[in-house]
Amino acid sequence: MTARADPPALSVSGVTKRFGGFVALDCVSLEVSEGSITGLIGPNGAGKSTLFAIIAGFLPPDGGTIRLRGEDVTGEPPWRLHARGLARTFQIPRLFSRMTVLENLMVAAPNQSGERLPAPWLARRQIRREEEALRARALGVLERLNLARHAEAPASALSGGQKKLVELGRALMSGASVILLDEPAAGVNRTLLREIAEIIAALNREEGITFLVIEHDLDLVADLCTRVWCLAEGRVIAAGSIGEVRNDPQVAEAYLGMTFDVH
Amino acid sequence: MLAFVNFYLIPGLVLGAIYALSAIGLSLIYGVMRFAHFAHGDLMALGAYVALAASTGLGISVWASIPFAAAATIPAALVADALFYARLRRSLPAVLLISSFGVALMLRALIYLFFGPTPLTFPRPIVPPLVFEGVRIQARHIWIILGAALCAFILHLLLSRTRAGRAMRAMSDDPDLARISGVATAAVIRLTWVIAAVLVAVAGVFLGLDTQLQPVMGFNVLLASFAAAILGGIGRPWGAAFGGVILGLAEECSTYPLRDGAPLLEPTYKSAVAFVVLIATLLLRPQGLFRGMI
Ligand SMILES: Nc1ncnc2c1ncn2[C@@H]1O[C@H](COP(=O)(O)OP(=O)(O)OP(=O)(O)O)[C@@H](O)[C@H]1O
Ligand SMILES: [Mg+2]
């Protein structure tokens, strides 16, 4: 008998996705180990966001399997995956624009009573108590994301980077243990970028949350990620530490025209 | 001036309160389910007739019969949703609209069947109006205005202070995002029907109290309710309430004798006001006064 290692937090094997005749993902396999911050890099149009959509149940794959902690979850709808602790953010942040930042977070908390909503005309005391607890938790998350001062602002009033943080906040409120971040630092100024990186690292260290991060800023990837996968034209072309991947000739070719300063 | 208050302002507010209650429901339904609920008027009539049956049958006051009205409109709305709308959830909004038109006809047929076509009235004693400094107002009109305001206030607390209300707002903001973030959308839809059905039952009883009961009573105010909801920005309950009050006032004031004795608009054309407001809104500000969803 061989001792079986714990299954990876997330494993993708042989995933293929076609849009009409165009092959967006061609037999992609990768793994995200439990408790890691894993990077997913690759040039524009490589299929990174498409892979996220498939992992999170937004798109059905044309082939292949997705496993969450060893369990086959291929084809499950997003809300079920969400309930299993898998959350994602979007490349273009998506929030409830007519609600406040705080309400955006409160809405994302899992519903203890399942499919039922608490009858608002019953048990007012209990509802109020739960409301207060929920509010306190949401404020705590905002504190952690340095967004507490925007709690009562409408979500639509935030900057792009702040919206990305609110999306992360929603993932945290849902109690997610595996979070997919689609370009958390795109279009974000340097200071906020550092802040976002620190927040991700702290969440990983302190709460043990596993992250899979799509990012074009390779310095940020180098800072955060222990392991990196590189996708190009729908295929995995390299995997390893950021140093190894950066030095891979195939990666350099895929990123033709982009220069890396290897540390 | 007093005449304006007595004969135009107060009736306008009463009518506005009724429109508001109906329009809030339409707006909520549109927000959560994205379709124009054409059976809303007939649901209102159903509520009014059941209240009539309860108050005459049990000998209770009309106000005490409101829960009976709601006890009829809630299951009617939920059953219509389960039998018809739920199956069509993924089809075009126009298909849902037409199916709700079908439900409207069924409800109206039921009313004709049980209560007949003759107009009926709630049993109500003839009482002299209350007089404050020359302002004359019927007690029932005070209760209608206060009752509508109370309903709006409770709805406000529900939408802003409870988890269920937040879920409803999230769903009307972005239904897909709400679904993927684990909002119990089926429960939100049921809750929306319950709230809209209660509000429309109250509106039906109020309308019956203000005028009389006819099988087409609700259908007659449906256009004005839609106009109010669109004026306020469809999908925004507060806008709908505001739009309802504006429309009620506009309708009543349209007959004000501004041109030396002759009414601004002949009373027979009163109901055209809603039409004009609807068309003007769609032409000039289709998103409504408060930026709705279309
Ligand atoms: N729904 C769709 N229908 C057709 N083609 C699509 C669809 N979604 C994505 N694609 C195509 O699939 C390819 C991969 O897109 P994807 O968004 O996954 O790339 P990406 O790696 O995230 O790129 P970027 O770094 O620019 O975000 C692109 O060529 C894109 O045009
Ligand atoms: Mg992308």
XYZ file of C-alpha atoms in Angstrom, chain A residues 58 78-79 82 90 94-100 102-104 106-118 120-121 127 130-131 134 167 170 174, chain B residues 158 160-164 166-167 169-188 190-191 194 234-236 291-293:
74
model
C -19.738 29.297 -15.617
C -21.566 28.102 -9.984
C -23.732 28.400 -6.871
C -19.694 28.550 -4.358
C -13.936 38.682 -12.516
C -18.856 42.704 -11.085
C -20.667 44.167 -8.116
C -24.218 45.045 -7.150
C -23.837 48.601 -8.318
C -26.934 49.992 -6.637
C -26.028 48.657 -3.233
C -23.458 49.948 -0.791
C -21.117 46.922 2.968
C -24.346 45.504 1.530
C -22.392 43.906 -1.304
C -23.452 41.147 3.446
C -25.318 39.676 0.498
C -22.444 37.294 -0.168
C -22.631 35.579 3.217
C -23.947 32.043 2.927
C -27.567 31.604 3.835
C -27.695 29.541 7.018
C -31.316 28.652 6.500
C -30.579 27.180 3.086
C -33.130 27.793 0.356
C -35.489 29.522 2.743
C -35.330 33.178 3.578
C -36.185 33.976 7.155
C -39.321 38.849 8.000
C -42.464 39.100 10.105
C -33.328 38.625 12.796
C -28.244 37.957 13.050
C -28.197 41.225 11.120
C -23.464 39.779 9.839
C -14.958 41.187 -5.026
C -17.377 38.978 -1.219
C -18.836 33.464 1.470
C -37.856 45.086 4.938
C -33.064 47.873 3.739
C -32.781 46.068 7.058
C -33.303 42.407 6.405
C -31.373 39.722 4.698
C -34.385 38.849 2.560
C -31.110 42.682 0.556
C -31.341 39.482 -1.424
C -32.363 44.115 -4.130
C -29.319 42.114 -5.166
C -31.443 40.076 -7.514
C -32.979 43.107 -9.118
C -29.515 44.645 -9.438
C -27.851 41.683 -11.171
C -29.796 38.406 -11.185
C -26.933 36.286 -12.494
C -24.455 37.624 -9.994
C -27.028 37.105 -7.237
C -27.565 33.496 -8.288
C -23.883 32.667 -8.434
C -23.245 34.321 -5.086
C -25.607 31.860 -3.508
C -28.701 34.034 -3.154
C -31.703 31.717 -2.833
C -33.366 33.023 -5.966
C -36.429 30.776 -5.809
C -37.141 32.019 -2.299
C -36.597 35.623 -3.374
C -41.682 33.750 -3.765
C -41.110 36.587 -1.338
C -45.993 37.666 -1.404
C -39.029 50.654 -13.342
C -37.403 48.321 -10.827
C -37.180 51.078 -8.223
C -32.937 55.851 -13.544
C -34.727 52.560 -13.773
C -33.570 49.484 -15.567
